[in-house]
Coordinates of C-alpha atoms in Angstrom, one line a residue:
X1 CA 58.5 116.5 -58.0
X2 CA 57.1 119.4 -56.9
X3 CA 57.3 123.1 -55.8
X4 CA 56.8 121.6 -52.6
X5 CA 58.4 118.6 -52.1
X6 CA 61.5 121.6 -51.1
X7 CA 60.1 121.3 -48.2
X8 CA 60.3 116.8 -47.3
X9 CA 62.2 115.3 -45.1
X10 CA 65.1 113.9 -46.1
X11 CA 66.1 110.3 -44.4
X12 CA 68.7 108.9 -44.2
X13 CA 68.5 105.4 -43.5
X14 CA 65.1 106.2 -42.3
X15 CA 66.1 108.4 -39.6
X16 CA 65.0 111.9 -40.5
X17 CA 67.7 114.0 -39.6
X18 CA 66.2 116.9 -39.9
X19 CA 64.0 117.7 -37.5
X20 CA 67.8 117.7 -35.0
X21 CA 68.4 121.6 -36.6
X22 CA 64.6 121.8 -33.8
X23 CA 66.8 120.5 -31.5
X24 CA 69.9 122.5 -31.8
X25 CA 68.5 125.8 -31.9
X26 CA 68.4 124.9 -28.3
X27 CA 72.3 125.6 -27.8
X28 CA 72.3 128.9 -28.7
X29 CA 70.5 129.5 -25.4
X30 CA 73.7 127.6 -23.6
X31 CA 75.9 129.8 -24.7
X32 CA 76.8 131.6 -21.7
X33 CA 78.8 129.1 -19.9
X34 CA 80.5 128.1 -22.3
X35 CA 81.6 131.2 -23.5
X36 CA 83.5 134.3 -22.1
X37 CA 82.0 137.3 -21.5
X38 CA 81.9 139.9 -24.5
X39 CA 80.7 143.0 -27.0
X40 CA 78.6 140.4 -28.0
X41 CA 76.8 139.0 -24.7
X42 CA 76.0 142.1 -24.5
X43 CA 74.2 143.3 -26.8
X44 CA 72.5 139.9 -26.5
X45 CA 71.9 140.5 -22.5
X46 CA 70.4 144.1 -24.2
X47 CA 68.1 142.7 -26.6
X48 CA 67.3 140.1 -24.0
X49 CA 66.2 142.6 -21.5
X50 CA 64.4 144.6 -23.8
X51 CA 61.8 141.7 -25.1
X52 CA 61.4 140.2 -21.4
X53 CA 60.3 144.2 -20.7
X54 CA 58.2 144.2 -23.3
X55 CA 56.6 141.7 -23.1
X56 CA 56.4 142.8 -19.0
X57 CA 54.4 145.4 -20.0
X58 CA 52.1 144.6 -22.3
X59 CA 51.2 141.7 -19.0
X60 CA 52.3 143.7 -16.1
X61 CA 54.2 142.9 -13.7
X62 CA 52.6 139.9 -11.2
X63 CA 53.6 137.5 -14.3
X64 CA 56.4 137.1 -15.6
X65 CA 56.2 133.4 -15.4
X66 CA 54.4 133.6 -18.7
X67 CA 56.0 137.1 -19.4
X68 CA 59.5 134.3 -19.4
X69 CA 57.4 131.5 -21.2
X70 CA 56.4 133.8 -24.3
X71 CA 59.9 135.4 -23.9
X72 CA 61.3 132.1 -24.0
X73 CA 59.6 131.0 -27.8
X74 CA 59.6 134.5 -29.3
X75 CA 63.4 133.8 -28.8
X76 CA 63.3 130.6 -29.9
X77 CA 60.4 130.6 -33.3
X78 CA 63.6 134.2 -34.1
X79 CA 66.6 131.4 -34.4
X80 CA 64.4 128.7 -36.0
X81 CA 63.5 130.8 -38.3
X82 CA 66.7 133.0 -39.0
X83 CA 68.6 129.2 -39.2
X84 CA 66.3 128.4 -41.8
X85 CA 67.5 131.4 -44.7
X86 CA 70.0 129.5 -44.0
X87 CA 71.3 127.4 -47.7
X88 CA 70.4 123.2 -47.1
X89 CA 68.8 124.1 -43.6
X90 CA 65.9 122.3 -42.9
X91 CA 62.9 125.2 -42.1
X92 CA 60.6 123.5 -39.0
X93 CA 58.3 126.3 -38.8
X94 CA 57.6 126.1 -42.4
X95 CA 55.7 122.8 -41.4
X96 CA 51.7 123.0 -41.2
X97 CA 52.3 119.8 -37.9
X98 CA 55.3 121.7 -36.1
X99 CA 53.4 124.7 -35.6
X100 CA 50.4 123.2 -35.3
X101 CA 52.2 122.0 -32.2
X102 CA 53.0 124.7 -30.5
X103 CA 49.7 127.2 -30.6
X104 CA 47.3 123.8 -29.9
X105 CA 49.6 122.8 -26.7
X106 CA 50.4 126.2 -25.2
X107 CA 46.7 127.0 -25.8
X108 CA 45.2 124.1 -24.6
X109 CA 47.5 124.6 -21.4
X110 CA 45.7 128.3 -21.0
X111 CA 42.4 127.8 -21.9
X112 CA 41.9 125.7 -19.4
X113 CA 44.1 126.9 -17.1
X114 CA 41.4 130.4 -17.0
X115 CA 38.6 127.7 -16.7
X116 CA 40.2 125.6 -14.2
X117 CA 41.0 129.1 -12.3
X118 CA 38.8 131.4 -13.2
X119 CA 35.6 130.1 -14.3
X120 CA 33.2 132.7 -13.7
X121 CA 35.0 135.1 -15.4
X122 CA 36.0 132.7 -18.8
X123 CA 32.4 132.1 -19.5
X124 CA 31.9 135.8 -19.3
X125 CA 34.5 136.4 -21.6
X126 CA 31.9 134.3 -24.0
X127 CA 28.7 137.2 -24.2
X128 CA 30.5 140.1 -25.2
X129 CA 29.1 143.4 -22.9
X130 CA 25.7 144.7 -24.0
X131 CA 24.7 142.9 -25.8
X132 CA 21.0 141.8 -25.9
X133 CA 19.9 138.3 -23.6
X134 CA 18.0 136.7 -27.4
X135 CA 21.6 136.8 -29.1
X136 CA 23.5 135.1 -25.8
X137 CA 22.4 131.2 -27.9
X138 CA 23.6 132.7 -30.5
X139 CA 27.0 134.7 -29.2
X140 CA 27.9 131.6 -27.4
X141 CA 28.1 130.1 -30.4
X142 CA 29.9 132.3 -31.9
X143 CA 32.4 133.6 -29.3
X144 CA 32.9 129.5 -29.2
X145 CA 33.9 128.7 -32.6
X146 CA 36.4 131.6 -32.7
X147 CA 38.3 130.5 -29.6
X148 CA 38.5 126.8 -31.3
X149 CA 39.8 128.5 -34.2
X150 CA 42.8 130.8 -32.3
X151 CA 45.6 128.0 -32.4
X152 CA 44.4 127.1 -35.7
X153 CA 44.8 130.7 -37.0
X154 CA 48.0 131.0 -35.1
X155 CA 49.7 128.6 -36.0
X156 CA 48.7 128.9 -39.6
X157 CA 49.5 132.0 -40.5
X158 CA 53.0 131.9 -38.8
X159 CA 53.7 128.0 -41.5
X160 CA 52.2 130.3 -44.2
X161 CA 54.5 133.2 -44.2
X162 CA 57.5 130.7 -43.9
X163 CA 56.9 129.1 -46.3
X164 CA 55.6 132.3 -48.9
X165 CA 58.9 132.9 -48.7
X166 CA 60.8 130.2 -49.5
X167 CA 58.9 129.5 -52.3
X168 CA 59.6 132.4 -53.5
X169 CA 63.3 132.7 -53.6
X170 CA 62.9 128.8 -55.0
X171 CA 60.9 130.8 -57.8
X172 CA 63.0 133.9 -59.1
X173 CA 66.3 130.9 -58.3
X174 CA 64.3 128.8 -61.3
X175 CA 64.8 131.9 -63.9
X176 CA 68.5 132.6 -63.6
X177 CA 69.0 129.9 -66.1
X178 CA 67.7 131.4 -68.9
X179 CA 71.2 134.2 -69.6
X180 CA 73.4 135.9 -68.2
X181 CA 70.8 138.9 -68.0
X182 CA 67.9 136.2 -66.2
X183 CA 70.9 135.8 -63.3
X184 CA 71.8 139.3 -62.9
X185 CA 68.2 140.0 -61.9
X186 CA 67.5 136.7 -60.8
X187 CA 70.5 138.0 -57.2
X188 CA 69.5 141.6 -57.5
X189 CA 66.0 139.7 -57.1
X190 CA 66.8 137.3 -54.7
X191 CA 68.8 139.7 -52.2
X192 CA 66.2 142.2 -51.2
X193 CA 63.7 138.4 -51.0
X194 CA 66.4 137.3 -48.6
X195 CA 66.5 141.2 -47.0
X196 CA 62.9 141.5 -46.3
X197 CA 63.2 137.7 -45.1
X198 CA 65.5 139.3 -41.9
X199 CA 62.8 141.1 -41.7
X200 CA 59.6 138.5 -41.4
X201 CA 61.5 136.0 -39.5
X202 CA 61.7 138.2 -36.8
X203 CA 58.0 139.3 -37.5
X204 CA 56.1 136.0 -37.1
X205 CA 58.0 135.5 -34.4
X206 CA 56.5 138.2 -31.9
X207 CA 53.2 138.0 -33.1
X208 CA 53.5 134.8 -32.6
X209 CA 54.2 134.9 -28.9
X210 CA 52.1 139.0 -28.1
X211 CA 49.0 136.7 -29.5
X212 CA 50.2 133.7 -27.0
X213 CA 50.5 136.1 -24.3
X214 CA 46.9 138.3 -24.9
X215 CA 45.3 135.0 -25.3
X216 CA 46.9 134.2 -21.8
X217 CA 45.6 137.6 -20.8
X218 CA 42.2 137.2 -21.6
X219 CA 42.3 133.5 -20.4
X220 CA 43.8 134.1 -17.2

């Protein structure tokens, strides 16, 4: 078995139940329907409003629908990343198949929206301002390639960062079987790395969401 086999979905009677974690995350968004308002919920509402206001400051008050989509994506990714840090829980965002699907769907939606709604502005982005007229065809080619690479770089970044942390934790756990001292060192290093992974889970969700917002504003 290779080191990457830990990310392989397990099958029970031909059914891959690991992917159900992607639907379980959605339940956290419906807590207000079956929970009484408490101090913890007030803190959660403050965090939601703070993140939403942050995206509104970047996008402007005229793009509330876009900020709602980006904010929902941010909280979904953060919850999925954090849940994946618990033992024996499948990390769906560590798979390029999932991140590429999300990045490609969002990018194609924003790309088509920009070119259909504002064709001249979208076409003008292919030639940077101040470029010589003779270099315009080459600039269009280079900018087109960079735009086509965006969904891949956006998605692979998220999957690679989430996968890297889990792989390092797995490698550190393997040295705990040597002796008592290596066990203590392994636990200490894994604890430190787990704290770092908590920050990575939030940061990667924010990076994915903020890039989606910037791409959308560029095409809009």
